[in-house]
mmCIF file of C-alpha atoms in Angstrom:
data_model
loop_
_atom_site.group_PDB
_atom_site.id
_atom_site.type_symbol
_atom_site.label_atom_id
_atom_site.label_comp_id
_atom_site.label_asym_id
_atom_site.label_seq_id
_atom_site.Cartn_x
_atom_site.Cartn_y
_atom_site.Cartn_z
ATOM 1 C CA MET A 1093 139.970 72.271 153.812
ATOM 2 C CA ALA A 1094 142.396 72.985 151.006
ATOM 3 C CA SER A 1095 145.670 74.816 151.445
ATOM 4 C CA ASP A 1096 147.636 76.636 148.761
ATOM 5 C CA LEU A 1097 150.792 75.472 150.540
ATOM 6 C CA ASP A 1098 150.053 71.924 149.399
ATOM 7 C CA GLU A 1099 150.482 72.623 145.697
ATOM 8 C CA THR A 1100 152.354 74.538 143.021
ATOM 9 C CA PRO A 1101 151.327 75.450 139.452
ATOM 10 C CA GLU A 1102 153.521 72.556 138.273
ATOM 11 C CA SER A 1103 152.027 70.066 140.733
ATOM 12 C CA PRO A 1104 148.412 70.933 141.556
ATOM 13 C CA ILE A 1105 146.003 69.056 143.762
ATOM 14 C CA VAL A 1106 143.512 67.641 141.256
ATOM 15 C CA GLY A 1107 140.793 66.527 143.644
ATOM 16 C CA GLU A 1108 139.737 64.987 146.937
ATOM 17 C CA ALA A 1109 139.265 61.328 147.857
ATOM 18 C CA ALA A 1110 137.777 59.511 150.839
ATOM 19 C CA THR A 1111 138.845 56.154 152.264
ATOM 20 C CA VAL A 1112 137.288 53.916 154.921
ATOM 21 C CA VAL A 1113 139.221 51.562 157.182
ATOM 22 C CA VAL A 1114 136.534 48.967 157.968
ATOM 23 C CA LEU A 1115 137.128 47.099 161.241
ATOM 24 C CA ARG A 1116 135.681 44.003 162.863
ATOM 25 C CA ASP A 1117 136.384 42.035 166.031
ATOM 26 C CA GLY A 1118 138.450 38.877 165.565
ATOM 27 C CA THR A 1119 139.800 36.193 167.854
ATOM 28 C CA ALA A 1120 143.284 37.751 167.763
ATOM 29 C CA GLY A 1121 142.119 41.358 168.065
ATOM 30 C CA VAL A 1122 140.791 43.908 165.623
ATOM 31 C CA GLU A 1123 140.745 42.919 161.941
ATOM 32 C CA VAL A 1124 140.899 45.256 158.955
ATOM 33 C CA LEU A 1125 139.308 44.783 155.533
ATOM 34 C CA LEU A 1126 141.922 44.994 152.767
ATOM 35 C CA LEU A 1127 141.149 44.819 149.047
ATOM 36 C CA GLU A 1128 143.603 43.655 146.383
ATOM 37 C CA ARG A 1129 143.944 45.916 143.353
ATOM 38 C CA PRO A 1130 144.293 44.421 139.848
ATOM 39 C CA HIS A 1131 147.871 43.806 138.781
ATOM 40 C CA SER A 1132 147.745 46.549 136.160
ATOM 41 C CA GLY A 1133 146.693 50.183 136.320
ATOM 42 C CA SER A 1134 146.934 52.500 139.325
ATOM 43 C CA PHE A 1135 148.271 50.976 142.560
ATOM 44 C CA ALA A 1136 148.821 47.735 140.649
ATOM 45 C CA GLY A 1137 148.656 44.706 142.950
ATOM 46 C CA ALA A 1138 148.459 46.806 146.112
ATOM 47 C CA TRP A 1139 146.230 45.931 149.057
ATOM 48 C CA VAL A 1140 144.159 48.989 149.929
ATOM 49 C CA PHE A 1141 141.152 50.161 151.916
ATOM 50 C CA PRO A 1142 137.812 50.877 150.208
ATOM 51 C CA GLY A 1143 137.502 54.399 148.866
ATOM 52 C CA GLY A 1144 137.650 56.697 145.899
ATOM 53 C CA LYS A 1145 137.343 60.180 144.503
ATOM 54 C CA VAL A 1146 134.847 62.709 145.840
ATOM 55 C CA ASP A 1147 132.334 63.599 143.113
ATOM 56 C CA PRO A 1148 130.742 67.053 142.732
ATOM 57 C CA GLU A 1149 127.333 65.669 143.713
ATOM 58 C CA ASP A 1150 128.786 64.543 147.063
ATOM 59 C CA GLY A 1151 128.981 68.192 148.110
ATOM 60 C CA ASP A 1152 131.586 70.176 149.986
ATOM 61 C CA GLY A 1153 133.265 69.916 153.360
ATOM 62 C CA GLU A 1154 133.344 66.950 155.689
ATOM 63 C CA ALA A 1155 129.744 66.021 154.886
ATOM 64 C CA GLY A 1156 130.746 65.544 151.255
ATOM 65 C CA LEU A 1157 133.726 63.432 152.274
ATOM 66 C CA ARG A 1158 131.463 61.215 154.363
ATOM 67 C CA ARG A 1159 128.977 60.780 151.529
ATOM 68 C CA ALA A 1160 131.783 59.850 149.136
ATOM 69 C CA ALA A 1161 133.273 57.401 151.638
ATOM 70 C CA VAL A 1162 129.927 55.645 152.131
ATOM 71 C CA ARG A 1163 129.189 55.559 148.391
ATOM 72 C CA GLU A 1164 132.596 54.203 147.421
ATOM 73 C CA THR A 1165 132.519 51.542 150.142
ATOM 74 C CA LEU A 1166 129.119 50.355 148.923
ATOM 75 C CA GLU A 1167 130.273 50.282 145.289
ATOM 76 C CA GLU A 1168 133.466 48.380 146.065
ATOM 77 C CA THR A 1169 132.364 46.000 148.834
ATOM 78 C CA GLY A 1170 128.566 45.961 149.074
ATOM 79 C CA LEU A 1171 128.810 47.097 152.707
ATOM 80 C CA VAL A 1172 126.320 49.753 153.820
ATOM 81 C CA LEU A 1173 127.798 52.327 156.194
ATOM 82 C CA GLU A 1174 126.170 55.281 157.929
ATOM 83 C CA PRO A 1175 127.875 58.644 157.306
ATOM 84 C CA THR A 1176 127.488 59.585 160.965
ATOM 85 C CA GLY A 1177 129.257 56.393 162.044
ATOM 86 C CA LEU A 1178 132.550 57.309 160.366
ATOM 87 C CA VAL A 1179 135.360 58.384 162.698
ATOM 88 C CA PRO A 1180 137.954 60.813 161.247
ATOM 89 C CA LEU A 1181 141.476 59.407 161.252
ATOM 90 C CA SER A 1182 143.957 61.061 158.890
ATOM 91 C CA HIS A 1183 144.457 63.403 155.945
ATOM 92 C CA TRP A 1184 147.056 62.501 153.317
ATOM 93 C CA ILE A 1185 148.681 64.853 150.810
ATOM 94 C CA PRO A 1186 150.979 63.332 148.151
ATOM 95 C CA PRO A 1187 154.454 64.788 147.604
ATOM 96 C CA ILE A 1188 154.759 67.750 145.275
ATOM 97 C CA GLY A 1189 155.660 66.366 141.874
ATOM 98 C CA ALA A 1190 153.680 63.145 142.261
ATOM 99 C CA PRO A 1191 151.322 62.338 139.359
ATOM 100 C CA LYS A 1192 147.567 62.895 139.800
ATOM 101 C CA ARG A 1193 147.720 64.345 143.302
ATOM 102 C CA LEU A 1194 144.530 63.589 145.262
ATOM 103 C CA ARG A 1195 144.162 64.855 148.806
ATOM 104 C CA THR A 1196 142.755 61.823 150.656
ATOM 105 C CA TRP A 1197 140.814 61.684 153.915
ATOM 106 C CA PHE A 1198 140.764 58.458 155.958
ATOM 107 C CA PHE A 1199 137.907 57.381 158.237
ATOM 108 C CA LEU A 1200 137.461 54.412 160.577
ATOM 109 C CA ALA A 1201 134.206 52.449 160.717
ATOM 110 C CA GLY A 1202 132.963 49.288 162.349
ATOM 111 C CA HIS A 1203 131.804 46.437 160.112
ATOM 112 C CA PRO A 1204 128.063 46.990 159.573
ATOM 113 C CA GLY A 1205 127.376 43.293 158.997
ATOM 114 C CA GLY A 1206 126.852 41.378 155.800
ATOM 115 C CA ASP A 1207 129.197 39.733 153.343
ATOM 116 C CA VAL A 1208 131.767 41.566 151.275
ATOM 117 C CA VAL A 1209 130.768 41.545 147.599
ATOM 118 C CA LEU A 1210 133.589 42.836 145.415
ATOM 119 C CA ASN A 1211 133.175 44.936 142.304
ATOM 120 C CA PRO A 1212 135.250 42.869 139.829
ATOM 121 C CA GLY A 1213 136.214 45.978 137.905
ATOM 122 C CA GLU A 1214 137.846 47.486 140.984
ATOM 123 C CA HIS A 1215 139.473 44.663 142.949
ATOM 124 C CA VAL A 1216 140.468 41.033 142.487
ATOM 125 C CA GLY A 1217 140.490 39.820 146.091
ATOM 126 C CA CYS A 1218 139.877 40.736 149.710
ATOM 127 C CA GLU A 1219 140.875 39.552 153.172
ATOM 128 C CA TRP A 1220 140.240 40.429 156.773
ATOM 129 C CA MET A 1221 143.653 40.709 158.447
ATOM 130 C CA THR A 1222 144.926 41.841 161.794
ATOM 131 C CA PRO A 1223 147.250 44.841 161.436
ATOM 132 C CA GLU A 1224 150.059 42.680 162.797
ATOM 133 C CA ALA A 1225 149.520 39.974 160.168
ATOM 134 C CA ALA A 1226 149.244 42.469 157.313
ATOM 135 C CA LEU A 1227 152.495 44.216 158.245
ATOM 136 C CA GLU A 1228 154.266 40.889 158.757
ATOM 137 C CA ARG A 1229 153.163 39.687 155.320
ATOM 138 C CA HIS A 1230 154.290 42.952 153.768
ATOM 139 C CA GLY A 1231 157.670 42.736 155.474
ATOM 140 C CA ALA A 1232 158.123 39.248 154.031
ATOM 141 C CA GLY A 1233 157.201 40.431 150.538
ATOM 142 C CA GLY A 1234 153.836 38.676 150.558
ATOM 143 C CA VAL A 1235 151.601 41.705 149.964
ATOM 144 C CA VAL A 1236 152.080 45.138 148.411
ATOM 145 C CA LEU A 1237 151.231 48.184 150.533
ATOM 146 C CA VAL A 1238 151.621 51.921 149.960
ATOM 147 C CA PRO A 1239 152.865 54.169 152.796
ATOM 148 C CA PRO A 1240 149.451 55.561 153.882
ATOM 149 C CA THR A 1241 148.058 52.024 154.182
ATOM 150 C CA TRP A 1242 151.172 50.775 156.001
ATOM 151 C CA LEU A 1243 151.142 53.616 158.506
ATOM 152 C CA THR A 1244 147.403 53.277 159.124
ATOM 153 C CA LEU A 1245 147.892 49.596 159.945
ATOM 154 C CA HIS A 1246 150.795 50.537 162.218
ATOM 155 C CA ARG A 1247 148.548 52.975 164.104
ATOM 156 C CA LEU A 1248 146.074 50.144 164.743
ATOM 157 C CA LEU A 1249 148.646 47.760 166.228
ATOM 158 C CA GLY A 1250 147.644 46.384 169.599
ATOM 159 C CA ALA A 1251 143.963 47.316 169.368
ATOM 160 C CA ARG A 1252 142.052 44.521 171.079
ATOM 161 C CA GLY A 1253 138.808 45.265 169.308
ATOM 162 C CA VAL A 1254 136.787 47.713 167.263
ATOM 163 C CA ASP A 1255 135.668 49.797 170.229
ATOM 164 C CA GLU A 1256 139.248 50.326 171.362
ATOM 165 C CA ALA A 1257 140.410 51.264 167.855
ATOM 166 C CA LEU A 1258 137.584 53.766 167.414
ATOM 167 C CA ALA A 1259 138.154 55.225 170.868
ATOM 168 C CA ARG A 1260 141.834 55.817 170.109
ATOM 169 C CA ALA A 1261 140.921 57.969 167.111
ATOM 170 C CA GLY A 1262 137.757 59.552 168.449
ATOM 171 C CA GLY A 1263 137.966 63.281 169.062
ATOM 172 C CA ASP A 1264 141.388 63.810 167.505
ATOM 173 C CA GLY A 1265 140.118 64.746 164.041
ATOM 174 C CA PHE A 1266 142.166 64.187 160.906
ATOM 175 C CA GLU A 1267 145.900 63.927 161.577
ATOM 176 C CA ARG A 1268 147.658 65.614 158.648
ATOM 177 C CA TYR A 1269 150.375 63.817 156.662
ATOM 178 C CA PHE A 1270 151.923 65.954 153.909
ATOM 179 C CA SER A 1271 154.464 63.505 152.511
ATOM 180 C CA HIS A 1272 158.007 64.596 151.612
ATOM 181 C CA PRO A 1273 160.421 62.071 150.033
ATOM 182 C CA LEU A 1274 163.941 61.580 151.354
ATOM 183 C CA ARG A 1275 166.005 60.685 148.301
ATOM 184 C CA GLY A 1276 169.254 58.778 148.010
ATOM 185 C CA ASP A 1277 171.430 57.681 145.125
ATOM 186 C CA ASP A 1278 169.105 54.758 144.394
ATOM 187 C CA GLY A 1279 165.818 56.649 144.648
ATOM 188 C CA VAL A 1280 163.447 57.397 147.510
ATOM 189 C CA ARG A 1281 164.759 55.963 150.779
ATOM 190 C CA ALA A 1282 162.075 57.229 153.138
ATOM 191 C CA VAL A 1283 158.901 59.268 153.361
ATOM 192 C CA MET A 1284 158.931 62.080 155.932
ATOM 193 C CA TRP A 1285 156.217 64.074 157.662
ATOM 194 C CA SER A 1286 156.030 67.180 159.808
ATOM 195 C CA GLY A 1287 158.170 66.849 162.915
ATOM 196 C CA ASP A 1288 161.148 65.284 161.168
ATOM 197 C CA ALA A 1289 164.345 67.340 161.398
ATOM 198 C CA GLN A 1290 164.930 66.956 157.658
ATOM 199 C CA TYR A 1291 161.322 67.466 156.584
ATOM 200 C CA GLU A 1292 161.892 70.888 155.028
ATOM 201 C CA ASP A 1293 165.610 70.503 154.274
ATOM 202 C CA ALA A 1294 167.270 67.134 153.658
ATOM 203 C CA SER A 1295 170.642 68.607 154.632
ATOM 204 C CA ALA A 1296 169.422 69.882 158.006
ATOM 205 C CA VAL A 1297 171.028 68.578 161.190
ATOM 206 C CA GLY A 1298 168.813 67.268 163.966
ATOM 207 C CA GLU A 1299 167.652 64.113 165.699
ATOM 208 C CA ALA A 1300 163.868 64.534 165.532
ATOM 209 C CA ARG A 1301 162.285 61.832 163.410
ATOM 210 C CA HIS A 1302 158.925 61.291 161.762
ATOM 211 C CA ARG A 1303 159.581 59.050 158.791
ATOM 212 C CA LEU A 1304 158.968 55.666 157.216
ATOM 213 C CA TRP A 1305 161.991 53.928 155.710
ATOM 214 C CA ILE A 1306 160.858 52.205 152.501
ATOM 215 C CA ASP A 1307 164.179 51.382 150.822
ATOM 216 C CA VAL A 1308 164.254 47.753 152.008
ATOM 217 C CA LEU A 1309 161.819 45.287 153.571
ATOM 218 C CA PRO A 1310 160.632 45.279 156.246
ATOM 219 C CA TRP A 1311 159.812 48.979 156.297
ATOM 220 C CA ARG A 1312 160.788 50.848 159.472
ATOM 221 C CA TYR A 1313 158.817 53.643 161.139
ATOM 222 C CA GLU A 1314 160.499 56.253 163.322
ATOM 223 C CA ARG A 1315 158.662 58.937 165.290
ATOM 224 C CA SER A 1316 160.312 60.910 168.061
ATOM 225 C CA LYS A 1317 158.326 61.531 171.216
ATOM 226 C CA VAL A 1318 157.177 65.125 171.558
#
């Protein structure tokens, strides 16, 4: 699953992680479980999906990713998932130069039932939100999201229920997102992915777009039709 093209000696991939986007049916459409990180430490104050690092005992390959995803979800939320019930969604690679680069694999899963019981050492709050509500709150400055979470919510927009959301992703495997920053005078203006005209060269000329503008709220996603 690894690729030498994803890293350099100065910016190695230090491990793998697995994340689960837990879904349930709500009155306004599909709802997503989001967990609030503590306001200090990594991803301080961000709202994230359950997940964590793949341990050696989880094993290799996709089976190991599934075991890690199930284990981390149980540890963080008390929810018991079946490894075979996870639907592959996306594969995220941080930009070269980012600290502690973990290659992260996202799965979808339906809510297995039961209450969410947070691990107080991991998260300080949780909510079930529709993707629309989560993105609206983020755009208004009400919640903190990181680009992989934002784009995952964007992909779920319009899903009328869990079955529809799972069907959209089913069979497509992990869509790969190797993030490249687009920098301006004031820092990173956007995050780009394969298919953007400036993905490999910021000075390149072209109209193709696959990027998320993160310089001001609300964030704006552009993806040209292929």
